[in-house]
Coordinates of C-alpha atoms and ligand atoms in Angstrom, one line a residue:
M177 CA 0.0 0.0 0.0
K178 CA 1.3 3.5 -0.9
R179 CA 1.8 5.8 2.0
R180 CA -0.7 8.3 0.6
D181 CA -3.5 5.6 0.4
F182 CA -2.7 4.4 3.9
L183 CA -3.0 7.9 5.3
K184 CA -6.3 8.4 3.5
K185 CA -7.7 5.1 4.8
A186 CA -6.4 5.9 8.3
A187 CA -8.1 9.3 8.3
V188 CA -11.4 7.7 7.2
G189 CA -11.0 5.1 9.9
T190 CA -10.3 7.7 12.6
A191 CA -13.2 9.8 11.5
A192 CA -15.5 6.7 11.6
A193 CA -14.2 5.7 15.0
T194 CA -14.6 9.3 16.3
A195 CA -18.2 9.4 15.0
T196 CA -19.0 6.0 16.7
V197 CA -17.6 7.2 20.0
A198 CA -19.2 10.6 19.8
A199 CA -22.7 9.3 18.8
P200 CA -24.1 8.6 22.4
A201 CA -23.1 12.1 23.5
V202 CA -24.8 13.7 20.4
I203 CA -28.0 11.6 20.5
A204 CA -28.9 11.6 24.2
G205 CA -30.8 8.5 25.1
P206 CA -34.2 8.7 26.8
K207 CA -33.9 9.2 30.5
R208 CA -34.1 6.3 32.9
I209 CA -37.4 6.0 34.8
R210 CA -38.4 3.8 37.7
W211 CA -42.0 3.8 38.8
R212 CA -43.9 1.8 41.5
M213 CA -47.3 0.3 40.7
P214 CA -49.6 -0.8 43.5
T215 CA -52.2 -3.3 42.5
S216 CA -55.4 -4.7 44.1
W217 CA -54.3 -8.3 43.8
P218 CA -52.5 -10.9 45.8
K219 CA -49.6 -12.3 43.9
A220 CA -51.0 -15.8 44.2
F221 CA -53.7 -14.9 41.8
D222 CA -51.1 -14.9 39.0
T223 CA -53.5 -14.4 36.1
I224 CA -55.0 -11.2 37.3
Y225 CA -51.8 -10.0 39.0
G226 CA -50.2 -11.0 35.7
G227 CA -52.0 -8.0 34.0
A228 CA -49.7 -5.7 36.0
E229 CA -46.7 -7.8 35.3
T230 CA -47.4 -7.8 31.5
V231 CA -47.5 -4.0 31.6
A232 CA -44.2 -3.8 33.5
D233 CA -42.5 -6.5 31.4
R234 CA -43.5 -5.1 28.0
V235 CA -42.7 -1.5 28.9
K236 CA -39.3 -2.6 30.1
A237 CA -38.7 -4.7 26.9
M238 CA -39.9 -1.9 24.6
T239 CA -37.6 0.7 26.3
G240 CA -34.5 -1.5 26.5
G241 CA -34.8 -1.5 30.2
R242 CA -34.8 2.3 30.5
F243 CA -38.4 2.5 31.9
E244 CA -38.9 0.1 34.8
I245 CA -42.2 -0.4 36.5
I246 CA -42.3 -2.4 39.7
P247 CA -45.7 -4.0 40.5
Y248 CA -46.7 -4.6 44.1
A249 CA -49.4 -6.9 45.5
G250 CA -52.4 -5.4 47.3
G251 CA -51.4 -4.4 50.8
E252 CA -47.7 -4.1 50.1
L253 CA -47.7 -0.4 49.4
V254 CA -51.4 0.5 49.9
G255 CA -54.5 -1.6 50.6
G256 CA -56.0 -3.5 47.7
L257 CA -58.9 -1.0 47.4
E258 CA -56.8 2.1 47.9
V259 CA -55.1 2.0 44.5
F260 CA -57.3 4.7 43.1
D261 CA -56.6 7.2 45.8
A262 CA -52.8 6.4 45.7
V263 CA -52.6 7.2 42.0
S264 CA -55.1 10.1 42.1
Q265 CA -53.1 11.8 44.8
G266 CA -49.8 11.1 43.1
T267 CA -48.5 8.9 45.9
F268 CA -47.6 6.4 43.2
Q269 CA -47.4 7.0 39.4
M270 CA -49.3 4.0 38.3
G271 CA -51.7 1.4 39.6
H272 CA -53.5 -1.8 38.4
T273 CA -57.0 -2.3 39.7
A274 CA -60.7 -2.7 38.9
S275 CA -62.6 0.6 38.5
Y276 CA -65.9 -0.8 39.9
Y277 CA -64.3 -0.9 43.4
Y278 CA -64.7 2.9 43.3
I279 CA -68.3 3.4 42.3
G280 CA -68.7 5.2 45.7
K281 CA -66.7 8.1 44.1
N282 CA -68.8 8.0 40.9
P283 CA -71.2 5.2 39.8
A284 CA -70.0 5.8 36.2
F285 CA -66.8 4.0 37.0
A286 CA -68.8 0.8 36.6
F287 CA -68.8 1.2 32.9
D288 CA -65.0 1.0 32.9
T289 CA -65.2 -2.5 34.4
T290 CA -68.5 -4.2 33.7
L291 CA -72.3 -3.9 34.4
P292 CA -74.6 -6.6 35.4
F293 CA -76.3 -8.0 32.2
G294 CA -74.0 -5.7 30.3
L295 CA -71.4 -6.4 27.6
N296 CA -69.5 -9.6 26.9
Y297 CA -65.7 -9.6 26.2
R298 CA -65.9 -8.8 22.6
Q299 CA -68.6 -6.2 23.1
Q300 CA -66.7 -4.6 26.0
N301 CA -63.6 -4.2 23.9
A302 CA -65.6 -2.9 20.9
W303 CA -67.3 -0.3 23.2
L304 CA -64.1 0.8 24.9
Y305 CA -61.8 0.9 21.9
G306 CA -64.1 1.6 19.0
N307 CA -67.3 3.2 20.3
G308 CA -66.1 6.1 22.5
G309 CA -65.9 4.1 25.8
I310 CA -62.3 5.0 26.7
E311 CA -62.8 8.7 25.7
Q312 CA -66.0 8.9 27.8
M313 CA -64.3 7.3 30.8
R314 CA -61.3 9.6 30.5
K315 CA -63.6 12.6 31.1
V316 CA -64.7 11.1 34.4
Y317 CA -61.2 10.2 35.4
S318 CA -59.9 13.7 34.6
D319 CA -61.6 15.0 37.7
F320 CA -59.3 12.6 39.7
N321 CA -56.0 13.3 37.9
I322 CA -56.0 9.7 36.4
V323 CA -55.4 8.6 32.8
N324 CA -57.0 5.2 32.4
F325 CA -56.3 2.2 30.1
P326 CA -58.0 -1.2 29.7
A327 CA -55.3 -3.7 30.9
G328 CA -56.9 -7.1 31.4
N329 CA -60.2 -9.0 31.3
T330 CA -61.3 -12.1 33.0
G331 CA -64.1 -12.9 30.6
A332 CA -67.5 -13.9 31.9
Q333 CA -67.1 -14.8 35.5
M334 CA -68.7 -17.6 37.5
G335 CA -71.7 -16.7 39.8
G336 CA -70.1 -17.4 43.1
W337 CA -69.9 -19.9 46.0
F338 CA -72.8 -20.6 48.3
R339 CA -73.0 -22.9 51.4
K340 CA -76.6 -23.6 50.6
E341 CA -78.5 -23.9 47.3
V342 CA -80.3 -20.7 46.2
N343 CA -83.2 -21.6 43.9
S344 CA -85.3 -18.5 44.3
V345 CA -85.2 -14.9 45.2
A346 CA -86.6 -15.8 48.6
D347 CA -83.5 -18.0 49.2
L348 CA -81.2 -15.0 48.6
K349 CA -82.9 -12.8 51.2
G350 CA -80.8 -12.3 54.3
L351 CA -77.6 -13.9 52.9
K352 CA -74.3 -12.1 53.5
M353 CA -72.3 -12.1 50.4
R354 CA -69.0 -10.6 49.1
I355 CA -69.8 -9.0 45.8
P356 CA -68.4 -5.6 44.5
G357 CA -69.6 -3.1 42.0
L358 CA -73.2 -2.6 40.7
G359 CA -73.7 -6.3 41.0
G360 CA -73.5 -5.8 44.8
K361 CA -76.1 -3.0 44.5
V362 CA -78.4 -5.4 42.5
M363 CA -77.9 -8.2 45.0
N364 CA -78.7 -5.7 47.8
R365 CA -82.0 -4.9 46.1
L366 CA -82.8 -8.6 46.1
G367 CA -82.3 -8.7 49.9
V368 CA -78.7 -9.7 50.1
T369 CA -76.4 -8.0 52.7
V370 CA -73.4 -7.0 50.6
Q371 CA -69.7 -6.7 51.5
V372 CA -66.8 -5.6 49.4
L373 CA -63.6 -7.3 50.4
A374 CA -60.3 -7.3 48.5
G375 CA -59.1 -10.7 47.1
G376 CA -56.9 -11.7 50.0
D377 CA -59.6 -11.1 52.6
I378 CA -62.4 -13.3 51.2
Y379 CA -61.4 -16.8 52.2
P380 CA -61.0 -16.1 56.0
A381 CA -64.4 -14.3 56.0
L382 CA -66.1 -17.2 54.3
E383 CA -64.4 -19.7 56.5
R384 CA -65.3 -17.9 59.7
G385 CA -68.9 -17.4 58.6
V386 CA -68.6 -13.6 58.4
I387 CA -70.1 -14.1 55.0
D388 CA -72.4 -16.9 53.7
A389 CA -71.4 -16.6 50.0
T390 CA -68.8 -15.0 47.8
E391 CA -67.9 -14.4 44.2
W392 CA -64.4 -14.0 43.0
V393 CA -63.5 -14.7 39.4
G394 CA -63.7 -18.1 37.8
P395 CA -62.5 -21.7 38.2
Y396 CA -58.7 -21.1 38.0
D397 CA -58.6 -18.3 40.6
D398 CA -61.4 -19.7 42.7
E399 CA -59.7 -23.1 43.0
K400 CA -56.5 -21.4 44.2
A401 CA -58.5 -19.4 46.7
G402 CA -59.9 -22.7 48.1
F403 CA -63.5 -21.6 48.4
Y404 CA -64.7 -25.1 47.5
K405 CA -63.4 -26.2 51.0
V406 CA -66.0 -24.1 52.8
A407 CA -68.9 -23.8 50.2
K408 CA -69.7 -26.5 47.8
Y409 CA -72.3 -24.9 45.5
Y410 CA -70.7 -23.1 42.6
Y411 CA -73.2 -21.0 40.6
Y412 CA -73.1 -19.7 37.0
P413 CA -73.4 -17.5 35.1
G414 CA -71.8 -14.6 36.9
W415 CA -74.5 -12.3 35.5
W416 CA -73.0 -9.3 37.3
E417 CA -69.6 -9.6 35.5
P418 CA -70.0 -10.7 31.9
A419 CA -66.6 -9.3 31.0
P420 CA -64.9 -7.2 33.6
T421 CA -62.0 -5.0 32.4
L422 CA -59.1 -4.5 34.7
S423 CA -57.6 -1.0 34.5
L424 CA -54.2 0.6 34.4
Y425 CA -54.2 4.0 36.1
V426 CA -51.5 6.6 35.5
N427 CA -51.3 9.7 37.5
R428 CA -51.9 12.7 35.2
K429 CA -48.8 14.6 36.2
A430 CA -46.6 11.5 35.8
W431 CA -48.3 10.8 32.4
D432 CA -47.5 14.3 31.2
S433 CA -43.9 13.9 32.3
L434 CA -43.5 11.0 29.8
S435 CA -42.2 11.5 26.2
K436 CA -44.7 10.8 23.4
E437 CA -42.7 7.6 22.7
Y438 CA -43.0 6.4 26.3
Q439 CA -46.7 7.3 26.3
A440 CA -47.3 5.2 23.2
I441 CA -45.3 2.3 24.8
V442 CA -47.4 2.4 28.0
S443 CA -50.6 2.4 25.9
T444 CA -49.4 -0.5 23.8
A445 CA -48.3 -2.5 26.9
A446 CA -51.7 -2.0 28.4
A447 CA -53.4 -3.3 25.3
E448 CA -51.2 -6.3 25.3
A449 CA -52.1 -7.0 29.0
N450 CA -55.8 -6.6 28.1
Q451 CA -55.5 -9.4 25.5
K452 CA -53.1 -11.6 27.3
M453 CA -55.1 -11.9 30.5
M454 CA -58.1 -13.2 28.6
V455 CA -55.8 -15.7 26.8
D456 CA -54.5 -16.9 30.1
Y457 CA -57.9 -17.3 31.6
D458 CA -59.2 -19.2 28.6
T459 CA -56.2 -21.4 28.8
K460 CA -56.4 -22.2 32.5
N461 CA -60.1 -22.2 33.3
P462 CA -61.2 -25.3 31.4
K463 CA -58.9 -27.6 33.4
A464 CA -59.6 -25.9 36.7
L465 CA -63.3 -26.4 36.2
Q466 CA -62.7 -30.1 35.6
S467 CA -60.6 -30.3 38.7
L468 CA -63.2 -28.6 40.9
V469 CA -65.9 -31.0 39.7
K470 CA -63.6 -33.9 40.5
K471 CA -63.2 -32.5 44.0
G472 CA -67.0 -32.7 44.5
V473 CA -68.0 -29.2 43.7
Q474 CA -71.7 -29.0 42.8
L475 CA -72.3 -26.8 39.7
R476 CA -75.6 -25.0 39.7
T477 CA -77.2 -22.5 37.2
Y478 CA -79.1 -19.6 38.5
T479 CA -82.8 -20.1 38.0
D480 CA -84.7 -18.0 35.4
E481 CA -86.6 -16.4 38.3
I482 CA -83.5 -15.1 39.9
L483 CA -82.0 -14.0 36.6
E484 CA -85.1 -12.2 35.6
A485 CA -85.5 -10.5 38.9
A486 CA -81.9 -9.5 38.9
Q487 CA -82.0 -8.1 35.4
K488 CA -85.1 -6.1 36.2
E489 CA -83.4 -4.6 39.3
A490 CA -80.2 -3.9 37.4
F491 CA -81.9 -1.9 34.6
G492 CA -84.1 -0.2 37.2
L493 CA -80.9 0.9 39.1
Y494 CA -79.3 2.2 35.8
A495 CA -82.4 4.3 35.1
E496 CA -82.2 5.8 38.7
L497 CA -78.5 6.5 38.4
A498 CA -79.0 8.1 34.9
A499 CA -81.8 10.3 36.3
A500 CA -79.5 11.5 39.2
D501 CA -76.3 12.1 37.3
P502 CA -75.8 13.7 33.9
T503 CA -72.3 12.1 33.5
Y504 CA -73.7 8.6 34.1
K505 CA -76.6 9.4 31.8
A506 CA -74.4 10.4 28.9
I507 CA -72.3 7.3 29.2
Y508 CA -75.3 5.1 29.7
E509 CA -77.0 6.4 26.6
N510 CA -73.9 5.7 24.4
W511 CA -73.4 2.3 26.0
S512 CA -77.0 1.3 25.6
K513 CA -77.1 2.3 22.0
F514 CA -74.0 0.3 21.3
K515 CA -75.3 -2.7 23.3
K516 CA -78.6 -2.8 21.4
D517 CA -76.9 -2.9 18.0
S518 CA -74.3 -5.3 19.1
D519 CA -76.7 -7.7 20.9
Q520 CA -78.7 -7.8 17.7
W521 CA -75.6 -8.6 15.6
L522 CA -74.2 -11.2 18.0
S523 CA -77.6 -12.9 18.5
T524 CA -77.9 -13.3 14.7
E525 CA -74.6 -15.1 14.3
E526 CA -72.5 -15.8 17.4
T527 CA -75.2 -17.0 19.7
A528 CA -76.7 -19.4 17.2
Y529 CA -73.2 -20.8 16.6
A530 CA -72.5 -21.1 20.3
A531 CA -75.9 -22.7 21.1
F532 CA -75.2 -25.5 18.7
V533 CA -71.5 -26.0 19.1
F534 CA -70.9 -25.4 22.9
K535 CA -73.5 -27.9 24.2
R536 CA -72.3 -29.4 27.5
Ligands
LIG794 CA1 -65.8 -11.0 40.5

């Protein structure tokens, strides 16, 4: 090699090396962030707690580890039912919970989770993502400094564990039952004494007889919780929770501090969690139901008398809430219109298919 060529090549090499070394200083990487995320769930309920883990894992992966979110079980940082306040007040930047725990603050939060005799999984997602649901809910949350995302769904739940059979509305009267959300309000109108307990507090209450009945989620979670050891009648369908959405809450100020890229990543991670949780439940519930039946659990369907009375009370309650609160009314009207059209479509096709193919 001639000396001139060598010098030329060396110069190029040096320039390239300099550029490589200098690059990180010129293009500053996104800042490192570490957030804590209280949840409403015991870690043992890995599917529902998994919704929070999916959000954390995916955000970490999509940011190359620069944005780290640490989930905590209910009770570790704050009580399972205190996630809303913790995020609203900015004590923590993020939380994973179920919005219907907070209908005492505004009954419209029920729409974010589920309504008795409301939407199924497909309908719930179609309403939230495609028919103004998320936007309408965001207006309600804005009063509380929270930005909300769907981040999990259990699908249609089971109808709970009872020590004694309940064949009629008369059998429900006087029972003490753990059941949250508007489902609890409907049960109350049917004569049930309602309690709202976080997931970790239910079994001891049922075992000690503080409550006579409880609902939780479905076969996979309920078997883990061990309810079958103290109540053998397992009812379905869980008419009060046809497809509850679990929610990711982000404190407004914390949200505004994120770059547009990180905001998009959080939103995408929540959507993944929303889908993955349903996949996990649909994977785990079939075997768990078989296992419970082998353990002697008695499956029972709610009688038409109970279902019809509950449905009547539910829609009576919605009319009262709509009359009392313009926010609730606006969401309810949008939701009802979507439901009517969607029910008609699904009953034309989906129900006919299911009725033929899914016979027990
Ligand atoms: Ca439930």
